[in-house]
N, C-alpha and C. Protein backbone atom coordinates (compact mmCIF):
# COMPACT_ATOMS: atom_id res chain seq x y z
N MET A 1 53.39 -5.61 55.57
CA MET A 1 52.02 -6.02 55.43
C MET A 1 51.43 -5.37 54.18
N ALA A 2 50.65 -6.18 53.41
CA ALA A 2 50.07 -5.67 52.16
C ALA A 2 48.93 -4.71 52.45
N GLN A 3 48.92 -3.76 51.63
CA GLN A 3 47.89 -2.74 51.81
C GLN A 3 46.61 -3.21 51.11
N ALA A 4 45.44 -3.07 51.75
CA ALA A 4 44.15 -3.48 51.17
C ALA A 4 43.77 -2.48 50.08
N LYS A 5 43.31 -3.05 48.96
CA LYS A 5 42.91 -2.18 47.86
C LYS A 5 41.60 -1.49 48.20
N GLN A 6 41.60 -0.24 47.95
CA GLN A 6 40.38 0.54 48.15
C GLN A 6 39.52 0.39 46.90
N PRO A 7 38.20 0.20 47.05
CA PRO A 7 37.36 0.12 45.86
C PRO A 7 37.37 1.46 45.13
N LYS A 8 37.30 1.36 43.79
CA LYS A 8 37.28 2.58 42.99
C LYS A 8 35.98 3.33 43.25
N PRO A 9 36.08 4.65 43.29
CA PRO A 9 34.83 5.40 43.44
C PRO A 9 34.01 5.25 42.16
N PRO A 10 32.67 5.22 42.28
CA PRO A 10 31.84 5.06 41.07
C PRO A 10 32.04 6.23 40.12
N LYS A 11 31.96 5.92 38.84
CA LYS A 11 32.11 6.97 37.81
C LYS A 11 30.82 7.77 37.75
N PRO A 12 30.93 9.06 37.45
CA PRO A 12 29.71 9.86 37.31
C PRO A 12 28.88 9.36 36.11
N LYS A 13 27.57 9.39 36.27
CA LYS A 13 26.64 9.00 35.21
C LYS A 13 25.80 10.21 34.83
N LYS A 14 25.23 10.14 33.64
CA LYS A 14 24.30 11.18 33.21
C LYS A 14 22.89 10.72 33.55
N CYS A 15 22.11 11.57 34.16
CA CYS A 15 20.74 11.25 34.55
C CYS A 15 19.91 10.93 33.31
N LYS A 16 19.08 9.88 33.37
CA LYS A 16 18.26 9.50 32.21
C LYS A 16 17.12 10.47 31.96
N PHE A 17 16.83 11.33 32.93
CA PHE A 17 15.74 12.28 32.73
C PHE A 17 16.23 13.69 32.44
N CYS A 18 17.14 14.17 33.31
CA CYS A 18 17.67 15.51 33.11
C CYS A 18 19.14 15.40 32.70
N PRO A 19 19.75 16.45 32.19
CA PRO A 19 21.13 16.35 31.71
C PRO A 19 22.20 16.40 32.81
N GLU A 20 21.78 16.36 34.07
CA GLU A 20 22.72 16.45 35.19
C GLU A 20 23.61 15.21 35.28
N LYS A 21 24.85 15.44 35.70
CA LYS A 21 25.75 14.31 36.00
C LYS A 21 25.68 14.07 37.50
N PHE A 22 25.74 12.81 37.90
CA PHE A 22 25.67 12.48 39.32
C PHE A 22 26.52 11.26 39.61
N ILE A 23 26.83 11.08 40.87
CA ILE A 23 27.59 9.90 41.29
C ILE A 23 26.58 8.92 41.87
N PRO A 24 26.42 7.76 41.22
CA PRO A 24 25.40 6.81 41.67
C PRO A 24 25.78 6.14 43.00
N ARG A 25 24.76 5.82 43.78
CA ARG A 25 24.97 5.12 45.05
C ARG A 25 25.18 3.62 44.80
N ASN A 26 24.60 3.12 43.71
CA ASN A 26 24.83 1.72 43.32
C ASN A 26 24.80 1.63 41.80
N SER A 27 25.13 0.48 41.25
CA SER A 27 25.27 0.33 39.79
C SER A 27 23.94 0.38 39.04
N LEU A 28 22.83 0.22 39.74
CA LEU A 28 21.53 0.21 39.09
C LEU A 28 20.87 1.59 39.05
N GLN A 29 21.44 2.55 39.74
CA GLN A 29 20.84 3.88 39.79
C GLN A 29 21.02 4.58 38.44
N THR A 30 19.91 5.07 37.87
CA THR A 30 19.97 5.70 36.54
C THR A 30 19.56 7.17 36.55
N VAL A 31 19.02 7.63 37.66
CA VAL A 31 18.58 9.03 37.76
C VAL A 31 19.24 9.70 38.96
N CYS A 32 19.28 11.03 38.93
CA CYS A 32 20.02 11.76 39.95
C CYS A 32 19.24 11.98 41.24
N SER A 33 17.91 11.99 41.17
CA SER A 33 17.12 12.29 42.36
C SER A 33 15.78 11.58 42.31
N PRO A 34 15.09 11.52 43.46
CA PRO A 34 13.75 10.92 43.47
C PRO A 34 12.78 11.67 42.54
N LYS A 35 12.93 13.00 42.43
CA LYS A 35 12.07 13.80 41.56
C LYS A 35 12.22 13.33 40.11
N CYS A 36 13.47 13.15 39.65
CA CYS A 36 13.71 12.67 38.28
C CYS A 36 13.20 11.25 38.11
N ALA A 37 13.30 10.42 39.15
CA ALA A 37 12.82 9.04 39.09
C ALA A 37 11.32 9.01 38.86
N ILE A 38 10.58 9.88 39.57
CA ILE A 38 9.12 9.95 39.41
C ILE A 38 8.77 10.43 38.00
N GLN A 39 9.45 11.47 37.54
CA GLN A 39 9.16 12.00 36.21
C GLN A 39 9.50 10.99 35.11
N LEU A 40 10.62 10.28 35.28
CA LEU A 40 10.99 9.25 34.30
C LEU A 40 9.97 8.12 34.30
N ALA A 41 9.51 7.71 35.47
CA ALA A 41 8.50 6.66 35.56
C ALA A 41 7.20 7.09 34.87
N ASN A 42 6.81 8.37 35.08
CA ASN A 42 5.61 8.89 34.42
C ASN A 42 5.78 8.90 32.90
N GLN A 43 6.96 9.31 32.46
CA GLN A 43 7.24 9.37 31.02
C GLN A 43 7.18 7.97 30.41
N LEU A 44 7.79 7.00 31.09
CA LEU A 44 7.77 5.62 30.59
C LEU A 44 6.36 5.06 30.60
N SER A 45 5.58 5.42 31.60
CA SER A 45 4.20 4.96 31.69
C SER A 45 3.37 5.53 30.53
N GLU A 46 3.60 6.82 30.19
CA GLU A 46 2.89 7.43 29.07
C GLU A 46 3.27 6.75 27.76
N ARG A 47 4.55 6.45 27.59
CA ARG A 47 5.00 5.76 26.36
C ARG A 47 4.34 4.39 26.24
N LYS A 48 4.31 3.67 27.37
CA LYS A 48 3.71 2.34 27.38
C LYS A 48 2.23 2.43 27.03
N GLN A 49 1.56 3.44 27.59
CA GLN A 49 0.14 3.62 27.32
C GLN A 49 -0.10 3.95 25.85
N LYS A 50 0.74 4.82 25.28
CA LYS A 50 0.60 5.16 23.87
C LYS A 50 0.83 3.94 22.98
N ARG A 51 1.84 3.14 23.35
CA ARG A 51 2.14 1.93 22.59
C ARG A 51 0.95 0.97 22.65
N GLN A 52 0.34 0.82 23.84
CA GLN A 52 -0.82 -0.06 23.97
C GLN A 52 -2.00 0.46 23.15
N GLU A 53 -2.21 1.79 23.17
CA GLU A 53 -3.29 2.37 22.38
C GLU A 53 -3.06 2.12 20.88
N LYS A 54 -1.80 2.26 20.46
CA LYS A 54 -1.46 2.03 19.06
C LYS A 54 -1.72 0.57 18.68
N GLU A 55 -1.35 -0.36 19.57
CA GLU A 55 -1.58 -1.78 19.30
C GLU A 55 -3.07 -2.08 19.25
N GLN A 56 -3.85 -1.44 20.15
CA GLN A 56 -5.30 -1.64 20.15
C GLN A 56 -5.92 -1.11 18.86
N ARG A 57 -5.44 0.07 18.40
CA ARG A 57 -5.94 0.63 17.14
C ARG A 57 -5.63 -0.31 15.98
N ALA A 58 -4.40 -0.84 15.97
CA ALA A 58 -4.01 -1.76 14.90
C ALA A 58 -4.87 -3.02 14.92
N ALA A 59 -5.13 -3.54 16.11
CA ALA A 59 -5.98 -4.73 16.23
C ALA A 59 -7.40 -4.42 15.76
N TRP A 60 -7.91 -3.24 16.13
CA TRP A 60 -9.25 -2.83 15.72
C TRP A 60 -9.32 -2.69 14.21
N ASN A 61 -8.31 -2.04 13.62
CA ASN A 61 -8.28 -1.88 12.16
C ASN A 61 -8.22 -3.22 11.46
N LYS A 62 -7.47 -4.16 12.03
CA LYS A 62 -7.38 -5.50 11.44
C LYS A 62 -8.74 -6.21 11.51
N ARG A 63 -9.41 -6.09 12.67
CA ARG A 63 -10.74 -6.71 12.80
C ARG A 63 -11.73 -6.08 11.81
N LYS A 64 -11.65 -4.75 11.66
CA LYS A 64 -12.53 -4.06 10.70
C LYS A 64 -12.26 -4.54 9.28
N ALA A 65 -10.97 -4.67 8.94
CA ALA A 65 -10.60 -5.11 7.59
C ALA A 65 -11.04 -6.56 7.35
N ASP A 66 -10.97 -7.38 8.38
CA ASP A 66 -11.32 -8.79 8.22
C ASP A 66 -12.81 -9.01 7.94
N VAL A 67 -13.67 -8.08 8.37
CA VAL A 67 -15.10 -8.29 8.15
C VAL A 67 -15.58 -7.66 6.84
N LYS A 68 -14.72 -6.92 6.16
CA LYS A 68 -15.12 -6.31 4.89
C LYS A 68 -15.24 -7.40 3.83
N PRO A 69 -16.25 -7.29 2.96
CA PRO A 69 -16.43 -8.33 1.95
C PRO A 69 -15.33 -8.29 0.89
N LEU A 70 -15.19 -9.38 0.17
CA LEU A 70 -14.16 -9.48 -0.87
C LEU A 70 -14.36 -8.41 -1.94
N SER A 71 -15.60 -8.02 -2.18
CA SER A 71 -15.88 -7.00 -3.20
C SER A 71 -15.20 -5.67 -2.86
N HIS A 72 -15.08 -5.37 -1.58
CA HIS A 72 -14.39 -4.14 -1.15
C HIS A 72 -12.93 -4.18 -1.62
N TRP A 73 -12.28 -5.31 -1.42
CA TRP A 73 -10.86 -5.45 -1.79
C TRP A 73 -10.70 -5.48 -3.31
N ILE A 74 -11.66 -6.07 -4.01
CA ILE A 74 -11.62 -6.08 -5.48
C ILE A 74 -11.73 -4.65 -6.00
N ASN A 75 -12.66 -3.86 -5.44
CA ASN A 75 -12.83 -2.48 -5.89
C ASN A 75 -11.59 -1.63 -5.62
N MET A 76 -10.97 -1.82 -4.46
CA MET A 76 -9.75 -1.05 -4.16
C MET A 76 -8.62 -1.43 -5.12
N THR A 77 -8.48 -2.71 -5.40
CA THR A 77 -7.45 -3.18 -6.33
C THR A 77 -7.74 -2.69 -7.74
N GLN A 78 -9.02 -2.70 -8.11
CA GLN A 78 -9.41 -2.24 -9.45
C GLN A 78 -9.04 -0.76 -9.63
N ARG A 79 -9.25 0.06 -8.58
CA ARG A 79 -8.89 1.48 -8.66
C ARG A 79 -7.40 1.66 -8.90
N ALA A 80 -6.57 0.93 -8.15
CA ALA A 80 -5.12 1.04 -8.31
C ALA A 80 -4.70 0.58 -9.71
N PHE A 81 -5.29 -0.52 -10.18
CA PHE A 81 -4.98 -1.05 -11.50
C PHE A 81 -5.39 -0.06 -12.59
N ASN A 82 -6.60 0.49 -12.47
CA ASN A 82 -7.10 1.45 -13.47
C ASN A 82 -6.25 2.72 -13.52
N ASP A 83 -5.80 3.19 -12.36
CA ASP A 83 -4.93 4.37 -12.32
C ASP A 83 -3.65 4.11 -13.11
N TYR A 84 -3.10 2.91 -12.93
CA TYR A 84 -1.88 2.55 -13.67
C TYR A 84 -2.14 2.50 -15.18
N ILE A 85 -3.26 1.88 -15.58
CA ILE A 85 -3.58 1.75 -17.01
C ILE A 85 -3.72 3.13 -17.64
N ARG A 86 -4.45 4.04 -16.98
CA ARG A 86 -4.63 5.38 -17.54
C ARG A 86 -3.29 6.12 -17.65
N ALA A 87 -2.42 5.93 -16.67
CA ALA A 87 -1.09 6.58 -16.72
C ALA A 87 -0.25 5.95 -17.83
N ARG A 88 -0.34 4.63 -17.97
CA ARG A 88 0.46 3.92 -18.99
C ARG A 88 0.06 4.34 -20.40
N ASP A 89 -1.26 4.41 -20.68
CA ASP A 89 -1.74 4.66 -22.04
C ASP A 89 -1.88 6.15 -22.37
N GLY A 90 -2.05 6.97 -21.36
CA GLY A 90 -2.24 8.40 -21.63
C GLY A 90 -3.65 8.71 -22.07
N ASP A 91 -3.86 9.92 -22.55
CA ASP A 91 -5.19 10.37 -22.94
C ASP A 91 -5.44 10.08 -24.42
N ILE A 92 -5.67 8.82 -24.71
CA ILE A 92 -6.04 8.42 -26.08
C ILE A 92 -6.98 7.22 -25.97
N CYS A 93 -8.06 7.28 -26.71
CA CYS A 93 -9.06 6.21 -26.67
C CYS A 93 -8.65 5.10 -27.64
N ILE A 94 -8.64 3.87 -27.16
CA ILE A 94 -8.26 2.74 -28.02
C ILE A 94 -9.35 2.47 -29.06
N SER A 95 -10.59 2.82 -28.76
CA SER A 95 -11.68 2.54 -29.70
C SER A 95 -11.78 3.58 -30.81
N CYS A 96 -11.87 4.87 -30.44
CA CYS A 96 -12.10 5.91 -31.46
C CYS A 96 -10.86 6.77 -31.72
N GLY A 97 -9.82 6.63 -30.92
CA GLY A 97 -8.59 7.39 -31.12
C GLY A 97 -8.67 8.82 -30.62
N SER A 98 -9.75 9.18 -29.93
CA SER A 98 -9.93 10.55 -29.44
C SER A 98 -8.85 10.92 -28.42
N THR A 99 -8.33 12.14 -28.56
CA THR A 99 -7.37 12.66 -27.59
C THR A 99 -7.92 13.91 -26.93
N THR A 100 -9.18 14.24 -27.20
CA THR A 100 -9.77 15.47 -26.67
C THR A 100 -10.89 15.22 -25.68
N ALA A 101 -11.12 13.98 -25.29
CA ALA A 101 -12.19 13.68 -24.34
C ALA A 101 -11.87 14.29 -22.98
N VAL A 102 -12.91 14.57 -22.22
CA VAL A 102 -12.74 15.16 -20.89
C VAL A 102 -12.30 14.08 -19.89
N ILE A 103 -12.92 12.90 -19.98
CA ILE A 103 -12.64 11.83 -19.02
C ILE A 103 -12.22 10.57 -19.78
N TYR A 104 -11.19 9.92 -19.26
CA TYR A 104 -10.75 8.64 -19.82
C TYR A 104 -10.92 7.56 -18.76
N HIS A 105 -11.37 6.40 -19.19
CA HIS A 105 -11.55 5.25 -18.31
C HIS A 105 -10.51 4.20 -18.67
N ALA A 106 -10.42 3.20 -17.81
CA ALA A 106 -9.64 2.01 -18.14
C ALA A 106 -10.67 1.00 -18.64
N GLY A 107 -10.82 0.92 -19.96
CA GLY A 107 -11.87 0.08 -20.55
C GLY A 107 -11.40 -1.34 -20.78
N HIS A 108 -12.24 -2.30 -20.36
CA HIS A 108 -11.92 -3.72 -20.53
C HIS A 108 -12.41 -4.19 -21.91
N PHE A 109 -11.56 -4.93 -22.61
CA PHE A 109 -11.96 -5.53 -23.89
C PHE A 109 -13.01 -6.60 -23.61
N ARG A 110 -12.67 -7.55 -22.76
CA ARG A 110 -13.66 -8.51 -22.26
C ARG A 110 -14.08 -8.02 -20.89
N THR A 111 -15.36 -7.80 -20.70
CA THR A 111 -15.85 -7.18 -19.47
C THR A 111 -15.58 -8.03 -18.24
N THR A 112 -15.61 -7.37 -17.10
CA THR A 112 -15.37 -8.09 -15.85
C THR A 112 -16.54 -9.04 -15.55
N ALA A 113 -17.71 -8.73 -16.05
CA ALA A 113 -18.85 -9.63 -15.85
C ALA A 113 -18.70 -10.90 -16.70
N ALA A 114 -18.18 -10.75 -17.91
CA ALA A 114 -18.04 -11.90 -18.80
C ALA A 114 -16.78 -12.71 -18.51
N ALA A 115 -15.70 -12.04 -18.10
CA ALA A 115 -14.42 -12.72 -17.88
C ALA A 115 -13.70 -12.08 -16.69
N SER A 116 -14.18 -12.39 -15.48
CA SER A 116 -13.59 -11.78 -14.29
C SER A 116 -12.13 -12.19 -14.09
N GLN A 117 -11.72 -13.30 -14.69
CA GLN A 117 -10.33 -13.74 -14.57
C GLN A 117 -9.38 -12.80 -15.29
N LEU A 118 -9.91 -11.98 -16.22
CA LEU A 118 -9.08 -11.04 -16.98
C LEU A 118 -9.19 -9.60 -16.44
N ARG A 119 -9.81 -9.46 -15.29
CA ARG A 119 -10.02 -8.14 -14.68
C ARG A 119 -8.72 -7.35 -14.54
N PHE A 120 -7.63 -8.03 -14.15
CA PHE A 120 -6.35 -7.35 -13.93
C PHE A 120 -5.29 -7.75 -14.96
N ASP A 121 -5.73 -8.13 -16.15
CA ASP A 121 -4.82 -8.48 -17.23
C ASP A 121 -4.53 -7.22 -18.05
N GLU A 122 -3.26 -6.84 -18.15
CA GLU A 122 -2.89 -5.60 -18.84
C GLU A 122 -3.22 -5.63 -20.33
N ASP A 123 -3.23 -6.81 -20.94
CA ASP A 123 -3.59 -6.90 -22.36
C ASP A 123 -5.09 -6.63 -22.56
N ASN A 124 -5.89 -6.91 -21.54
CA ASN A 124 -7.34 -6.79 -21.64
C ASN A 124 -7.86 -5.37 -21.34
N VAL A 125 -7.02 -4.52 -20.79
CA VAL A 125 -7.50 -3.20 -20.33
C VAL A 125 -6.65 -2.10 -20.94
N HIS A 126 -7.33 -1.10 -21.53
CA HIS A 126 -6.63 0.01 -22.17
C HIS A 126 -7.42 1.29 -21.94
N SER A 127 -6.75 2.42 -22.13
CA SER A 127 -7.39 3.72 -21.96
C SER A 127 -8.48 3.90 -23.00
N GLN A 128 -9.63 4.37 -22.53
CA GLN A 128 -10.78 4.50 -23.42
C GLN A 128 -11.58 5.73 -22.99
N CYS A 129 -12.06 6.52 -23.94
CA CYS A 129 -12.84 7.70 -23.57
C CYS A 129 -14.16 7.26 -22.94
N SER A 130 -14.70 8.12 -22.09
CA SER A 130 -15.92 7.74 -21.37
C SER A 130 -17.09 7.52 -22.33
N ALA A 131 -17.13 8.25 -23.45
CA ALA A 131 -18.22 8.08 -24.42
C ALA A 131 -18.23 6.66 -24.98
N CYS A 132 -17.05 6.19 -25.41
CA CYS A 132 -16.98 4.83 -25.97
C CYS A 132 -17.25 3.78 -24.89
N ASN A 133 -16.68 3.97 -23.73
CA ASN A 133 -16.79 2.97 -22.67
C ASN A 133 -18.21 2.87 -22.12
N VAL A 134 -18.87 4.02 -21.91
CA VAL A 134 -20.18 4.01 -21.27
C VAL A 134 -21.32 4.02 -22.29
N HIS A 135 -21.29 4.96 -23.21
CA HIS A 135 -22.43 5.14 -24.11
C HIS A 135 -22.43 4.18 -25.31
N HIS A 136 -21.29 3.69 -25.70
CA HIS A 136 -21.22 2.76 -26.84
C HIS A 136 -20.86 1.34 -26.39
N SER A 137 -21.11 1.03 -25.13
CA SER A 137 -20.86 -0.31 -24.57
C SER A 137 -19.46 -0.82 -24.86
N GLY A 138 -18.48 0.07 -24.79
CA GLY A 138 -17.10 -0.32 -24.99
C GLY A 138 -16.64 -0.22 -26.44
N ALA A 139 -17.55 0.02 -27.37
CA ALA A 139 -17.22 0.11 -28.80
C ALA A 139 -16.27 -1.04 -29.18
N ILE A 140 -16.75 -2.25 -28.96
CA ILE A 140 -15.91 -3.45 -29.07
C ILE A 140 -15.35 -3.68 -30.46
N GLY A 141 -16.10 -3.37 -31.50
CA GLY A 141 -15.60 -3.58 -32.88
C GLY A 141 -14.32 -2.82 -33.14
N PRO A 142 -14.34 -1.47 -33.00
CA PRO A 142 -13.11 -0.72 -33.21
C PRO A 142 -12.04 -1.05 -32.16
N TYR A 143 -12.50 -1.37 -30.93
CA TYR A 143 -11.55 -1.73 -29.86
C TYR A 143 -10.73 -2.94 -30.30
N ARG A 144 -11.41 -3.98 -30.84
CA ARG A 144 -10.71 -5.20 -31.25
C ARG A 144 -9.72 -4.92 -32.38
N ILE A 145 -10.14 -4.12 -33.36
CA ILE A 145 -9.26 -3.80 -34.50
C ILE A 145 -8.00 -3.09 -34.01
N ASN A 146 -8.19 -2.08 -33.16
CA ASN A 146 -7.03 -1.32 -32.64
C ASN A 146 -6.21 -2.14 -31.65
N LEU A 147 -6.86 -3.06 -30.94
CA LEU A 147 -6.14 -3.93 -30.00
C LEU A 147 -5.22 -4.88 -30.76
N ILE A 148 -5.70 -5.41 -31.89
CA ILE A 148 -4.87 -6.29 -32.73
C ILE A 148 -3.65 -5.51 -33.22
N ALA A 149 -3.87 -4.26 -33.63
CA ALA A 149 -2.75 -3.43 -34.10
C ALA A 149 -1.77 -3.14 -32.95
N LYS A 150 -2.29 -3.04 -31.75
CA LYS A 150 -1.44 -2.68 -30.60
C LYS A 150 -0.67 -3.86 -30.02
N ILE A 151 -1.36 -5.00 -29.80
CA ILE A 151 -0.68 -6.13 -29.12
C ILE A 151 -0.52 -7.36 -30.00
N GLY A 152 -1.14 -7.39 -31.14
CA GLY A 152 -1.00 -8.53 -32.05
C GLY A 152 -2.16 -9.50 -31.95
N LEU A 153 -2.41 -10.22 -33.06
CA LEU A 153 -3.55 -11.13 -33.16
C LEU A 153 -3.44 -12.29 -32.17
N GLN A 154 -2.24 -12.84 -31.98
CA GLN A 154 -2.08 -14.00 -31.09
C GLN A 154 -2.54 -13.67 -29.67
N ARG A 155 -2.14 -12.50 -29.16
CA ARG A 155 -2.50 -12.12 -27.79
C ARG A 155 -3.99 -11.82 -27.68
N VAL A 156 -4.59 -11.25 -28.73
CA VAL A 156 -6.04 -10.99 -28.71
C VAL A 156 -6.79 -12.32 -28.71
N LEU A 157 -6.36 -13.27 -29.53
CA LEU A 157 -7.01 -14.59 -29.55
C LEU A 157 -6.85 -15.30 -28.20
N ALA A 158 -5.69 -15.11 -27.56
CA ALA A 158 -5.48 -15.70 -26.23
C ALA A 158 -6.47 -15.12 -25.22
N LEU A 159 -6.70 -13.80 -25.31
CA LEU A 159 -7.70 -13.16 -24.42
C LEU A 159 -9.09 -13.72 -24.68
N GLU A 160 -9.45 -13.83 -25.97
CA GLU A 160 -10.79 -14.28 -26.32
C GLU A 160 -11.03 -15.75 -25.96
N SER A 161 -9.97 -16.54 -25.91
CA SER A 161 -10.16 -17.96 -25.61
C SER A 161 -9.93 -18.30 -24.14
N ASN A 162 -9.56 -17.33 -23.33
CA ASN A 162 -9.31 -17.58 -21.90
C ASN A 162 -10.65 -17.60 -21.16
N ASN A 163 -11.10 -18.79 -20.81
CA ASN A 163 -12.37 -18.94 -20.08
C ASN A 163 -12.19 -19.68 -18.77
N THR A 164 -10.97 -19.70 -18.26
CA THR A 164 -10.68 -20.38 -17.01
C THR A 164 -11.12 -19.49 -15.85
N PRO A 165 -12.11 -19.93 -15.08
CA PRO A 165 -12.57 -19.08 -13.97
C PRO A 165 -11.50 -18.94 -12.89
N HIS A 166 -11.52 -17.81 -12.22
CA HIS A 166 -10.54 -17.57 -11.16
C HIS A 166 -11.22 -16.81 -10.03
N ARG A 167 -11.02 -17.25 -8.81
CA ARG A 167 -11.57 -16.56 -7.63
C ARG A 167 -10.40 -15.94 -6.88
N TYR A 168 -10.41 -14.62 -6.78
CA TYR A 168 -9.33 -13.90 -6.11
C TYR A 168 -9.46 -14.01 -4.60
N THR A 169 -8.31 -14.08 -3.93
CA THR A 169 -8.28 -14.04 -2.46
C THR A 169 -7.85 -12.65 -2.03
N ARG A 170 -8.11 -12.34 -0.78
CA ARG A 170 -7.74 -11.02 -0.28
C ARG A 170 -6.22 -10.81 -0.35
N GLU A 171 -5.45 -11.83 0.00
CA GLU A 171 -4.00 -11.73 -0.04
C GLU A 171 -3.51 -11.49 -1.46
N GLU A 172 -4.11 -12.18 -2.42
CA GLU A 172 -3.74 -12.01 -3.82
C GLU A 172 -4.07 -10.58 -4.28
N LEU A 173 -5.23 -10.09 -3.88
CA LEU A 173 -5.64 -8.73 -4.24
C LEU A 173 -4.71 -7.69 -3.62
N ASP A 174 -4.30 -7.93 -2.37
CA ASP A 174 -3.35 -7.02 -1.71
C ASP A 174 -2.04 -6.96 -2.50
N GLY A 175 -1.58 -8.11 -2.96
CA GLY A 175 -0.34 -8.17 -3.74
C GLY A 175 -0.47 -7.45 -5.08
N ILE A 176 -1.60 -7.66 -5.75
CA ILE A 176 -1.82 -7.00 -7.05
C ILE A 176 -1.89 -5.49 -6.85
N ARG A 177 -2.62 -5.06 -5.81
CA ARG A 177 -2.76 -3.62 -5.55
C ARG A 177 -1.41 -2.99 -5.25
N ALA A 178 -0.62 -3.65 -4.42
CA ALA A 178 0.72 -3.13 -4.08
C ALA A 178 1.59 -3.05 -5.34
N ARG A 179 1.50 -4.06 -6.19
CA ARG A 179 2.32 -4.08 -7.42
C ARG A 179 1.97 -2.90 -8.33
N TYR A 180 0.68 -2.66 -8.55
CA TYR A 180 0.30 -1.59 -9.46
C TYR A 180 0.49 -0.20 -8.87
N ARG A 181 0.39 -0.08 -7.55
CA ARG A 181 0.72 1.21 -6.93
C ARG A 181 2.20 1.51 -7.13
N SER A 182 3.02 0.49 -6.94
CA SER A 182 4.46 0.68 -7.10
C SER A 182 4.81 0.98 -8.57
N LEU A 183 4.19 0.28 -9.51
CA LEU A 183 4.42 0.54 -10.93
C LEU A 183 3.99 1.96 -11.30
N LEU A 184 2.87 2.41 -10.74
CA LEU A 184 2.39 3.77 -11.03
C LEU A 184 3.37 4.81 -10.49
N ARG A 185 3.85 4.60 -9.26
CA ARG A 185 4.84 5.53 -8.68
C ARG A 185 6.09 5.59 -9.55
N ALA A 186 6.59 4.45 -9.97
CA ALA A 186 7.79 4.40 -10.81
C ALA A 186 7.52 5.08 -12.16
N PHE A 187 6.35 4.85 -12.71
CA PHE A 187 5.99 5.44 -14.00
C PHE A 187 5.92 6.96 -13.90
N VAL A 188 5.31 7.46 -12.81
CA VAL A 188 5.19 8.92 -12.61
C VAL A 188 6.58 9.54 -12.41
N LYS A 189 7.43 8.87 -11.63
CA LYS A 189 8.81 9.37 -11.42
C LYS A 189 9.56 9.44 -12.73
N GLN A 190 9.41 8.38 -13.54
CA GLN A 190 10.10 8.31 -14.82
C GLN A 190 9.61 9.44 -15.75
N ARG A 191 8.30 9.67 -15.74
CA ARG A 191 7.73 10.73 -16.58
C ARG A 191 8.20 12.12 -16.11
N GLU A 192 8.27 12.34 -14.80
CA GLU A 192 8.74 13.62 -14.27
C GLU A 192 10.21 13.86 -14.56
N ALA A 193 11.00 12.78 -14.58
CA ALA A 193 12.44 12.91 -14.85
C ALA A 193 12.70 13.25 -16.32
N ALA A 194 11.80 12.83 -17.20
CA ALA A 194 12.00 13.05 -18.64
C ALA A 194 11.70 14.46 -19.06
């Protein structure tokens, strides 16, 4: 007569809460005792609650961001862009050539009021001392002469003849801001390596 096969005894498992090894009573058992089961359930409940709080914060932040006016996003993008321009050009004024000024701005050749479509155009914006930018209204005469020497007459004429209006979207501004932050990081890394 054939002998009936005995079922294999279950393999020991490691408790999901404590490091103890135990022999499970069934295949679904993951903890060694009711005490560990309660503690694991509490731990999972805390994780779930933290995750929900994080999701609620993210949703709140998104709602807050959605009600901010477009001007907020333009200003944030302008800051990132200006930081890149000042890092790119260094401490030299395109209008007067000063290298000893205390503060340098990112001065626009064509102002943002006159040509907002050129607000984030790298050819239109260069490092400029605060005296020329603020007190001399951009010192446009010397700015234009030095700009021609820097980028060439064709590109200056292209800037002066660009009158196509453009309305920025928040998504477009986010992309521009991310691009110039990344360019600034790369520029700073490159400068530190040199």
